[in-house]
mmCIF file of C-alpha atoms in Angstrom:
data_model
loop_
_atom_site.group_PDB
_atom_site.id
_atom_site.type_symbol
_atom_site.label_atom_id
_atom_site.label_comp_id
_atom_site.label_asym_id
_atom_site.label_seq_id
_atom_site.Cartn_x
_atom_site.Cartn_y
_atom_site.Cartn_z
ATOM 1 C CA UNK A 210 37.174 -89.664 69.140
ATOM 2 C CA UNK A 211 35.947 -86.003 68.986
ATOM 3 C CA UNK A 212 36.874 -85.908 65.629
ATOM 4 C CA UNK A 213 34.998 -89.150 64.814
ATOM 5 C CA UNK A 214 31.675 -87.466 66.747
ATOM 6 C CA UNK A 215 32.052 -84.212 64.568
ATOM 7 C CA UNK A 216 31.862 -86.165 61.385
ATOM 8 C CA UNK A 217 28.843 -87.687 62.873
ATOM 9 C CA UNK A 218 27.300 -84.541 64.143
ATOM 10 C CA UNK A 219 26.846 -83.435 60.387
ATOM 11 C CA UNK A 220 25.278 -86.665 59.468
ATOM 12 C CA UNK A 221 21.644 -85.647 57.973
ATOM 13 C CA UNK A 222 19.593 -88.529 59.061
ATOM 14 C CA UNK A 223 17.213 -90.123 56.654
ATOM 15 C CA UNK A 224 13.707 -89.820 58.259
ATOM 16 C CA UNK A 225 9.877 -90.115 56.140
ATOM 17 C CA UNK A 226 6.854 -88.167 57.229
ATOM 18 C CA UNK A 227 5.506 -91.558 57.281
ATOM 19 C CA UNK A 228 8.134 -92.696 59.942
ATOM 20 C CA UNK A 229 7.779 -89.658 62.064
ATOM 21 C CA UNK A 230 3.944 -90.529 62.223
ATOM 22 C CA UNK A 231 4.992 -93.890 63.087
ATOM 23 C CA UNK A 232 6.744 -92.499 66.089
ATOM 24 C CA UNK A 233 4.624 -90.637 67.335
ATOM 25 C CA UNK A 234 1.619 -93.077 67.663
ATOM 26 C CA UNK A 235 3.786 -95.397 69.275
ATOM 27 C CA UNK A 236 4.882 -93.066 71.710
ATOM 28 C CA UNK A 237 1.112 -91.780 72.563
ATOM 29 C CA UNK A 238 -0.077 -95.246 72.648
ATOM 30 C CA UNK A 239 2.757 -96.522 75.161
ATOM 31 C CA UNK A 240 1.658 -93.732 77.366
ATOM 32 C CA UNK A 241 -2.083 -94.470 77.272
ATOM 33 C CA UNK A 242 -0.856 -97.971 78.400
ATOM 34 C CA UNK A 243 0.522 -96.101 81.066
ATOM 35 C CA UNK A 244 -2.270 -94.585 81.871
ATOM 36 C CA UNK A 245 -4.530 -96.946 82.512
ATOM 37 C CA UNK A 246 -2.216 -98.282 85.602
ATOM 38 C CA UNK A 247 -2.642 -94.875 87.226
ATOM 39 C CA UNK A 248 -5.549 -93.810 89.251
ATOM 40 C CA UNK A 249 -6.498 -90.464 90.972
ATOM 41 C CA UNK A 250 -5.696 -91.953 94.321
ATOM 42 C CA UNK A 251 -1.943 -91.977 92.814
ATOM 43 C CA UNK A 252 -1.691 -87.735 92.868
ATOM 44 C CA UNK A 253 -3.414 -87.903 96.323
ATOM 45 C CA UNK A 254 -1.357 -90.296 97.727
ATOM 46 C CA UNK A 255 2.043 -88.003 96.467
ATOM 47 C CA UNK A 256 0.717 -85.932 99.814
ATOM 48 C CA UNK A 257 2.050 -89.006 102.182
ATOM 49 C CA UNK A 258 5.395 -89.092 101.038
ATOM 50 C CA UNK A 259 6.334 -85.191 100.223
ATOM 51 C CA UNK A 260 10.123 -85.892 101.348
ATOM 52 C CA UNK A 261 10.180 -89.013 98.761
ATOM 53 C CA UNK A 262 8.879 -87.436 96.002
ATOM 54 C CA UNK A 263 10.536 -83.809 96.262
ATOM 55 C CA UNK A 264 13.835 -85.856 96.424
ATOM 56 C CA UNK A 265 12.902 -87.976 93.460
ATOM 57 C CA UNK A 266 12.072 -84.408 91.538
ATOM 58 C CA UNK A 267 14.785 -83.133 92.512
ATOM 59 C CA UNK A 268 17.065 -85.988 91.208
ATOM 60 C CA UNK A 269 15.310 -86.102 87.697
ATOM 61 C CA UNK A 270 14.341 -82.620 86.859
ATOM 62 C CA UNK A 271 16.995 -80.526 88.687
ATOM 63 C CA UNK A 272 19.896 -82.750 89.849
ATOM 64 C CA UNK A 273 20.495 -84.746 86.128
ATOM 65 C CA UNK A 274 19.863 -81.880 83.751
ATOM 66 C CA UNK A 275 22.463 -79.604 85.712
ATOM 67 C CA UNK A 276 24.845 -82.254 86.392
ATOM 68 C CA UNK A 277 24.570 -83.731 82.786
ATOM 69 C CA UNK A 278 25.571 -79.668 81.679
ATOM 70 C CA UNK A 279 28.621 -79.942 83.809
ATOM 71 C CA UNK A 280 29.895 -83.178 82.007
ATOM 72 C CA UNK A 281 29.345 -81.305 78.762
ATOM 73 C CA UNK A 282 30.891 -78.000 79.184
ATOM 74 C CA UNK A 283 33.937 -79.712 81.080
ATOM 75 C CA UNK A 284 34.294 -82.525 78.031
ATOM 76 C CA UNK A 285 33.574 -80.250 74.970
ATOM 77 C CA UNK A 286 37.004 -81.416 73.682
ATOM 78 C CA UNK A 287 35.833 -85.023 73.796
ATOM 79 C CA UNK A 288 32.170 -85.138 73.134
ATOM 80 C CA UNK A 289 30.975 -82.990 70.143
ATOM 81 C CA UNK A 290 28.279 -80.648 70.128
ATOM 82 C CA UNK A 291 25.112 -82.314 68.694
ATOM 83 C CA UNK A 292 26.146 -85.372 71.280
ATOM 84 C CA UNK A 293 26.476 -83.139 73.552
ATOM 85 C CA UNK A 294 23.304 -81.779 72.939
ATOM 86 C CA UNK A 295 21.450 -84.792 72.782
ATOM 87 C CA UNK A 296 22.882 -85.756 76.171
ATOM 88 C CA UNK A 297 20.758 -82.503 77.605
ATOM 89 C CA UNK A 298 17.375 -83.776 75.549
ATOM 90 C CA UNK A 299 17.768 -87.286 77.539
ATOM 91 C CA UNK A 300 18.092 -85.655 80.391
ATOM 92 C CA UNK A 301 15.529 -83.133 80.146
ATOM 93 C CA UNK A 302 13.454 -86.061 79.799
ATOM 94 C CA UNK A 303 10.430 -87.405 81.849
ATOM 95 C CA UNK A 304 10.912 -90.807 83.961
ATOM 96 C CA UNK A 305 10.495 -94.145 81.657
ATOM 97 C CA UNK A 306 7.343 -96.040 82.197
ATOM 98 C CA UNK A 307 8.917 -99.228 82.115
ATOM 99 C CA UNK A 308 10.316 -97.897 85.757
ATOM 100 C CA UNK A 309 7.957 -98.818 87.590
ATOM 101 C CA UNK A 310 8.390 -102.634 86.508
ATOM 102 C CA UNK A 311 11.917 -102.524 87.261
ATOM 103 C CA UNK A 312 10.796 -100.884 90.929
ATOM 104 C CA UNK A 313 8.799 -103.612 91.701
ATOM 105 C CA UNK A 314 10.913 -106.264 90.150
ATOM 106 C CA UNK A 315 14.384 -104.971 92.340
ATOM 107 C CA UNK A 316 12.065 -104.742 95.897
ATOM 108 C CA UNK A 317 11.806 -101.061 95.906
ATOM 109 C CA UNK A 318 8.590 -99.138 96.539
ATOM 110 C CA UNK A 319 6.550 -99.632 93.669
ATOM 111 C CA UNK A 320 3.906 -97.118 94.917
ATOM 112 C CA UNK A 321 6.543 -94.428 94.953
ATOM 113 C CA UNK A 322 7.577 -95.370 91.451
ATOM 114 C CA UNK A 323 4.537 -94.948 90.086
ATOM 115 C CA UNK A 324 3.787 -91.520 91.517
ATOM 116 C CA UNK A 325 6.658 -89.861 89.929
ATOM 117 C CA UNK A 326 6.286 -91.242 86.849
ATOM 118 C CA UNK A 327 3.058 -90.022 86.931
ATOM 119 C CA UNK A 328 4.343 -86.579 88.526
ATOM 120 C CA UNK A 329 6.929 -86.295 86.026
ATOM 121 C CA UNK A 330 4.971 -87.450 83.002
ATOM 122 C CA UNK A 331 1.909 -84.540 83.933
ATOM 123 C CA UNK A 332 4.548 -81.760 84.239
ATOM 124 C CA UNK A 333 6.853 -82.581 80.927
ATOM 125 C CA UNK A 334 5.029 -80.658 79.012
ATOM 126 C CA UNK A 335 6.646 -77.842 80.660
ATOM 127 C CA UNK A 336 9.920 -79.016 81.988
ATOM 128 C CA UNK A 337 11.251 -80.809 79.012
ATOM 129 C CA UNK A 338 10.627 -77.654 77.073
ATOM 130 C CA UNK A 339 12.341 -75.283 79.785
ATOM 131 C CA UNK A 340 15.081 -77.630 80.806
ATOM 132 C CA UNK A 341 16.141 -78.493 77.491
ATOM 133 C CA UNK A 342 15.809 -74.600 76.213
ATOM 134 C CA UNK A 343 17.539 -73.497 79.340
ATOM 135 C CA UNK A 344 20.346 -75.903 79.421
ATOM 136 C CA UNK A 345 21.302 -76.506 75.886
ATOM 137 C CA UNK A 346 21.325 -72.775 75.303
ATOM 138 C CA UNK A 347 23.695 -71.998 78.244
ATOM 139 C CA UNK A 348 26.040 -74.823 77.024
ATOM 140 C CA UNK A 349 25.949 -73.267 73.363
ATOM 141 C CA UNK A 350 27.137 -70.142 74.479
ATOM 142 C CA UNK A 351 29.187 -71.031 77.005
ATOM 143 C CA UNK A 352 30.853 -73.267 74.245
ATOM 144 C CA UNK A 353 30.876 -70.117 71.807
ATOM 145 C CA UNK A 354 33.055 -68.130 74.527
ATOM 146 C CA UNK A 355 35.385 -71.103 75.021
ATOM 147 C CA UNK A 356 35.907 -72.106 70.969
ATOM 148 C CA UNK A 357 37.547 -70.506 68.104
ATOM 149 C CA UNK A 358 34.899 -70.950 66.097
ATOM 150 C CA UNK A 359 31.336 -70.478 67.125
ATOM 151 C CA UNK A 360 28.666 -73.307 67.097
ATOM 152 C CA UNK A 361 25.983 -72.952 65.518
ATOM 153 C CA UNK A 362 23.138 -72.833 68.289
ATOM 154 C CA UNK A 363 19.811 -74.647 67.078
ATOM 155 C CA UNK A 364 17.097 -72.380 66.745
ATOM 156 C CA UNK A 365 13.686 -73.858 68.630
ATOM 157 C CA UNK A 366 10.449 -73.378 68.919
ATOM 158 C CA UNK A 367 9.729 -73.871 72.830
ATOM 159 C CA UNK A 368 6.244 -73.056 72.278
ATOM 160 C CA UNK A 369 6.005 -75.702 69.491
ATOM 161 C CA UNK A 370 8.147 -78.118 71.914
ATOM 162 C CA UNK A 371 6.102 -78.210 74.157
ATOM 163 C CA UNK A 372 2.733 -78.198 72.195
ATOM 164 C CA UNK A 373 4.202 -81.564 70.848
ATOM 165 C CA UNK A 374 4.933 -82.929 74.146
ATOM 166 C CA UNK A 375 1.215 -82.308 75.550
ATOM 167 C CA UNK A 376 0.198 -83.932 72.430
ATOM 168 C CA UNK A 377 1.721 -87.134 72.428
ATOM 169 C CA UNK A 378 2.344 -87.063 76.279
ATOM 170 C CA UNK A 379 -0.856 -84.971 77.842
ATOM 171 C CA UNK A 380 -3.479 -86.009 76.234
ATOM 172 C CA UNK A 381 -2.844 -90.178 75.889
ATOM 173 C CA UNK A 382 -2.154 -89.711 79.829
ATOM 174 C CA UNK A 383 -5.511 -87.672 80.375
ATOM 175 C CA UNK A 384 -7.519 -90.479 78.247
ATOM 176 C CA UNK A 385 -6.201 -93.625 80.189
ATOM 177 C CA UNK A 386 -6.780 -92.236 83.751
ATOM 178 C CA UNK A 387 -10.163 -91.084 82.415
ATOM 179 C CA UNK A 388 -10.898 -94.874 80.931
ATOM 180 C CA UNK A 389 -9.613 -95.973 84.401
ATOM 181 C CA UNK A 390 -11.721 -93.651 86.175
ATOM 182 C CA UNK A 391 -15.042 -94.912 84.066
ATOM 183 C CA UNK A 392 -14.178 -98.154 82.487
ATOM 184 C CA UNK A 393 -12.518 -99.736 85.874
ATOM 185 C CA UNK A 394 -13.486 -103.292 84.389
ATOM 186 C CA UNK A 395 -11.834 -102.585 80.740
ATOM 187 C CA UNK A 396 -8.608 -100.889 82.389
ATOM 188 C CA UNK A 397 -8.066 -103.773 84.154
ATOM 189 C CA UNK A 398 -8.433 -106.571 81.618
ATOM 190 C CA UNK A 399 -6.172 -104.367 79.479
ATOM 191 C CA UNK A 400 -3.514 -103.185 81.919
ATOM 192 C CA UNK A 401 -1.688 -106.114 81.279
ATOM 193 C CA UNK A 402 -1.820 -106.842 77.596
ATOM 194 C CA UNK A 403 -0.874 -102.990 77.472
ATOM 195 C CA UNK A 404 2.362 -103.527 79.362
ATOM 196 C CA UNK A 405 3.884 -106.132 76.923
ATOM 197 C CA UNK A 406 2.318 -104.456 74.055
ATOM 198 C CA UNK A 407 3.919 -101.255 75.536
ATOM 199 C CA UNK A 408 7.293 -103.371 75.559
ATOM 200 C CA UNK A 409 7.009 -104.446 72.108
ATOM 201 C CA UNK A 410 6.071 -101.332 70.381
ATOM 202 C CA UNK A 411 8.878 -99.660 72.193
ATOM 203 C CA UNK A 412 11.474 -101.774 70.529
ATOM 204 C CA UNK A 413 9.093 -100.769 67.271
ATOM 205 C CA UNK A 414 10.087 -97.473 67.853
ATOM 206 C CA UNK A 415 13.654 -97.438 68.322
ATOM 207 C CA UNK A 416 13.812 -100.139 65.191
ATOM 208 C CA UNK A 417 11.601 -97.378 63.247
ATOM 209 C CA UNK A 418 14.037 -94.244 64.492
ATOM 210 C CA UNK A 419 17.085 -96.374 63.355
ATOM 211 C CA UNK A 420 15.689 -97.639 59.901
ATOM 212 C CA UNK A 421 17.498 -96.434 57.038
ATOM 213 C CA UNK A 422 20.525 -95.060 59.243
ATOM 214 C CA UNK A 423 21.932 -98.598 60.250
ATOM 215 C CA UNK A 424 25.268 -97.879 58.711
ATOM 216 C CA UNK A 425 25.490 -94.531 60.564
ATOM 217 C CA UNK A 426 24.750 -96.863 64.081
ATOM 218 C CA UNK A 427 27.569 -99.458 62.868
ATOM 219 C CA UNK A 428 30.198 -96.626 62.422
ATOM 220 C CA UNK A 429 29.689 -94.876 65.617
ATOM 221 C CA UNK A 430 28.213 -97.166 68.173
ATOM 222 C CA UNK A 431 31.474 -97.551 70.068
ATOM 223 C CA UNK A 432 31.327 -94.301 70.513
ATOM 224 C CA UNK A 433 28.247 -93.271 71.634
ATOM 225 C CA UNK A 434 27.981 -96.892 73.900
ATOM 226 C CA UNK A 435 30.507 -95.403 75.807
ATOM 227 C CA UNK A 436 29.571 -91.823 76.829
ATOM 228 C CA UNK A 437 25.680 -93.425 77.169
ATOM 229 C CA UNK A 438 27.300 -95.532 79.747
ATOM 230 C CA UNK A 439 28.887 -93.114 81.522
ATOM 231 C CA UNK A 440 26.027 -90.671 81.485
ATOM 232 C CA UNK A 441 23.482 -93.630 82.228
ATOM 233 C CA UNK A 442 25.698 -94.255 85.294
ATOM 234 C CA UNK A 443 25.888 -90.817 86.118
ATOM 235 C CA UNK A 444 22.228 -91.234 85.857
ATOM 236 C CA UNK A 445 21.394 -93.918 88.504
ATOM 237 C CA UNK A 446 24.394 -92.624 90.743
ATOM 238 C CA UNK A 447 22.630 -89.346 90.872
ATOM 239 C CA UNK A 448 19.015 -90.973 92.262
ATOM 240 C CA UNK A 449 21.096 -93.085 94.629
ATOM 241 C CA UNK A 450 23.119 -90.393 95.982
ATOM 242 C CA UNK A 451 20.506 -87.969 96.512
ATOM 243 C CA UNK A 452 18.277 -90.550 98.069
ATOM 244 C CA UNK A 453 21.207 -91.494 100.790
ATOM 245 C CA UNK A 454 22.023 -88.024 101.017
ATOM 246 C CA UNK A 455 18.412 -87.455 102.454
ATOM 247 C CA UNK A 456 18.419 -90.469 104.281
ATOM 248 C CA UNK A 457 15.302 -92.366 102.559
ATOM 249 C CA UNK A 458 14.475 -95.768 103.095
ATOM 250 C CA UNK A 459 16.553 -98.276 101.604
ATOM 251 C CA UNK A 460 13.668 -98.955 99.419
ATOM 252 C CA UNK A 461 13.337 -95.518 98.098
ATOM 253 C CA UNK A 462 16.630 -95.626 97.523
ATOM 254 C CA UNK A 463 16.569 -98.216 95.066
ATOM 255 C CA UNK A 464 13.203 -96.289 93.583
ATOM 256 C CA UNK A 465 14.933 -93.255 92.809
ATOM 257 C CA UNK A 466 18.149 -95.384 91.267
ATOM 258 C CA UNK A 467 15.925 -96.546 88.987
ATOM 259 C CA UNK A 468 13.711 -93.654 88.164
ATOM 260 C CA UNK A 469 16.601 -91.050 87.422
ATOM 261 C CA UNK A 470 18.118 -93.671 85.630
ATOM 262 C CA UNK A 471 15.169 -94.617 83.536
ATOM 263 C CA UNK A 472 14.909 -91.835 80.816
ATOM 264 C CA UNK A 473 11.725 -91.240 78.269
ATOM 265 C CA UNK A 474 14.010 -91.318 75.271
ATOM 266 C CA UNK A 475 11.159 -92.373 73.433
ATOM 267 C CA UNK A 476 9.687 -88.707 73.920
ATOM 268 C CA UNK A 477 13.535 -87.467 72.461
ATOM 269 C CA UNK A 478 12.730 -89.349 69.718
ATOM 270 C CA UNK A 479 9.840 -87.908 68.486
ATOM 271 C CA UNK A 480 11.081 -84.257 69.180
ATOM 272 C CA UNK A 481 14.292 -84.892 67.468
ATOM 273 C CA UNK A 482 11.667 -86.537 64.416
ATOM 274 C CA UNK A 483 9.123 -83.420 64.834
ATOM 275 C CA UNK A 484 9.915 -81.155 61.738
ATOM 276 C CA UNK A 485 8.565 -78.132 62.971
ATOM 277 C CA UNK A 486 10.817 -78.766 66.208
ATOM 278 C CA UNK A 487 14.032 -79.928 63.926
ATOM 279 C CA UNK A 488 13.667 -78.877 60.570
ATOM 280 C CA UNK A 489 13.904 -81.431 57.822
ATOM 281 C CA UNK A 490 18.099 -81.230 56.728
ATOM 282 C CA UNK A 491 19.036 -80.125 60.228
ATOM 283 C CA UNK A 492 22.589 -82.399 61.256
ATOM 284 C CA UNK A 493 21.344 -84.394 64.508
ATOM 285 C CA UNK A 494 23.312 -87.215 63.387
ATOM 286 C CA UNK A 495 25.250 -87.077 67.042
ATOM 287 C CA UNK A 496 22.110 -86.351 69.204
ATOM 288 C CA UNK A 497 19.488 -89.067 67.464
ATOM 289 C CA UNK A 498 22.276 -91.764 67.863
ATOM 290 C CA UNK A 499 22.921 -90.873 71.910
ATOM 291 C CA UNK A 500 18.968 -90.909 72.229
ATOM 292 C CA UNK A 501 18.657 -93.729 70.393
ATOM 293 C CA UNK A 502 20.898 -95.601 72.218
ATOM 294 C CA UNK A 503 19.966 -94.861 75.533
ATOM 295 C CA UNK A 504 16.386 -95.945 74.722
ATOM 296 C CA UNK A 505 18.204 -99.353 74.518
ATOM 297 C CA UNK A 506 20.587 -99.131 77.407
ATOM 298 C CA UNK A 507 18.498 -98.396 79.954
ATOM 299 C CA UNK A 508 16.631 -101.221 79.748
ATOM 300 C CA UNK A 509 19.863 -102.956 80.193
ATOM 301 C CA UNK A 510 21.570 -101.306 82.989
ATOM 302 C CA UNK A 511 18.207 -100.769 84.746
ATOM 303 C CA UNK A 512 17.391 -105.046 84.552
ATOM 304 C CA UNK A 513 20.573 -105.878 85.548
ATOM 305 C CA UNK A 514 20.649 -103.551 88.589
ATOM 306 C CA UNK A 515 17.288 -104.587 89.227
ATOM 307 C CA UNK A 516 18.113 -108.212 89.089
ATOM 308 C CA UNK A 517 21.063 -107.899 91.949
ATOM 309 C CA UNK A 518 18.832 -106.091 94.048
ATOM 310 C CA UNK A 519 16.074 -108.814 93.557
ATOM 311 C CA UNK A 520 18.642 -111.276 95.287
ATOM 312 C CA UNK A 521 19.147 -108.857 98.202
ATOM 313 C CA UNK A 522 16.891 -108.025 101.244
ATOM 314 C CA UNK A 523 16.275 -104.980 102.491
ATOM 315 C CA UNK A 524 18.049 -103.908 105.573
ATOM 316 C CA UNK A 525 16.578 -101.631 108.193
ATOM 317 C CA UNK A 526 18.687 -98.467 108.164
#
């Protein structure tokens, strides 16, 4: 298997300019979809829950990155070191909007789902950056000390990072809450529509990131399907635990399942796709198919947990 994910880590993927812009208006107009569901009230209202929310932050911006480091480091003989790394770019990810349906769909506290979506989604501009930077450069060296031979560490731009990720994150999000904020009327005839559109154009965008490399998916899929799995679970076990650990409502607890588990891989995509970020030729063969991948899987694993919890009421702890 690891040497299987080495071959693939030197895979040069075959992305246009044209593609890349593709992305990234996809991405920006999913999150002004977002947007316009989110109102002022939402950042206010982050004040009534504080225990809620600092668990939920905790779980996706602290809790995943450093545990998702710790499966790395300890399975560097397994999983190879562009997987590896994009494991740490999913991770270092904001929340997925698609989250918040799931929330509401599973009986969990869709107010709470929306307010750290929108928490996380306002500060990944700066914690995607750090977390990824921080992370991903303590696994390379610690890797380096461990190996024979040294890995080659990927040279970033941080500052470009996370110019990128205000650009196709920051400013759709600014725009809808501002159309919210003075076209109530318009928002809300085009909240919905938004949502499926949303839905659509993210399968667009996965379809678009995979393009020419379908080949490269057949070959390695089994692969990567499994260690997404495992990290996915990893994933939702994390917001679950943490949320029991703390005692939250039942209902939070299925929130914070759902939102740790439910990664923008979308954003990883256009990063990984940004050729200032990764330089055209770079091998990212193993961390484009892991974040490609998970911005399928989640939408599995998140339904289908979402779905048993549907059929169950919520107990009184």
């Amino acid at each position: 298997m690891y040497e299987s994910l080495l071959q693939l880590d030197n895979v040069h993927i075959n992305f246009s300019a044209h593609g890349m812009q593709i992305v990234n208006i996809v991405l920006a107009f999913i999150m002004f979809g977002v947007a316009l569901g989110l109102k002022l009230e939402v950042f206010k209202k982050v004040l009534h829950s504080p225990k809620s929310i600092f668990v939920g932050l905790l779980s996706q911006l602290v809790a995943l990155p450093f545990l998702t480091f710790v499966i790395v480091v300890v399975c560097k003989n397994i999983i190879s070191p562009m997987v590896a790394m994009g494991m740490l770019l999913v991770a270092s990810c904001p929340g997925g909007n698609i989250s918040n349906f799931m929330t509401q769909f599973s009986k969990g506290n869709a107010e709470l789902s929306v307010s750290l979506t929108a928490v996380t989604t306002t500060l990944s501009p700066l914690t995607t950056p750090f977390n990824f930077a921080f992370w991903g450069g303590l696994y390379v060296n610690i890797a380096n000390s461990m190996a024979q031979t040294a890995l080659h560490p990927l040279h970033i731009d941080i500052w470009q990072m996370l110019e990128t990720v205000f650009i196709l994150l920051g400013i759709p999000l600014v725009l809808g809450i501002c159309c919210t904020k003075f076209l109530p009327t318009f928002s809300q005839k085009m909240q919905k529509p938004m949502q499926y559109l949303s839905i659509f154009f993210f399968f667009v965008l996965v379809a678009v990131s995979f393009g020419n490399n379908f080949s490269i998916f057949i070959k390695y899929i089994p692969y990567i399907f499994v260690i997404v799995l495992l990290h996915n679970l990893v994933a939702l076990a994390t917001g679950y635990g943490l949320a029991s650990l703390f005692k939250l409502p039942i209902a939070n607890r299925r929130t914070l399942t759902i939102e740790t588990g439910i990664q923008n891989s979308g954003l990883g995509l256009a990063l990984l796709f940004n050729p200032t970020i990764f330089p055209q030729g770079t091998a990212i063969g193993g961390m484009l198919l892991v974040t490609a991948w998970w911005a399928i899987w989640h939408i599995v694993s998140g339904l289908t947990i979402a779905t048993y919890w549907s059929k169950k009421e919520i107990k009184t702890i």
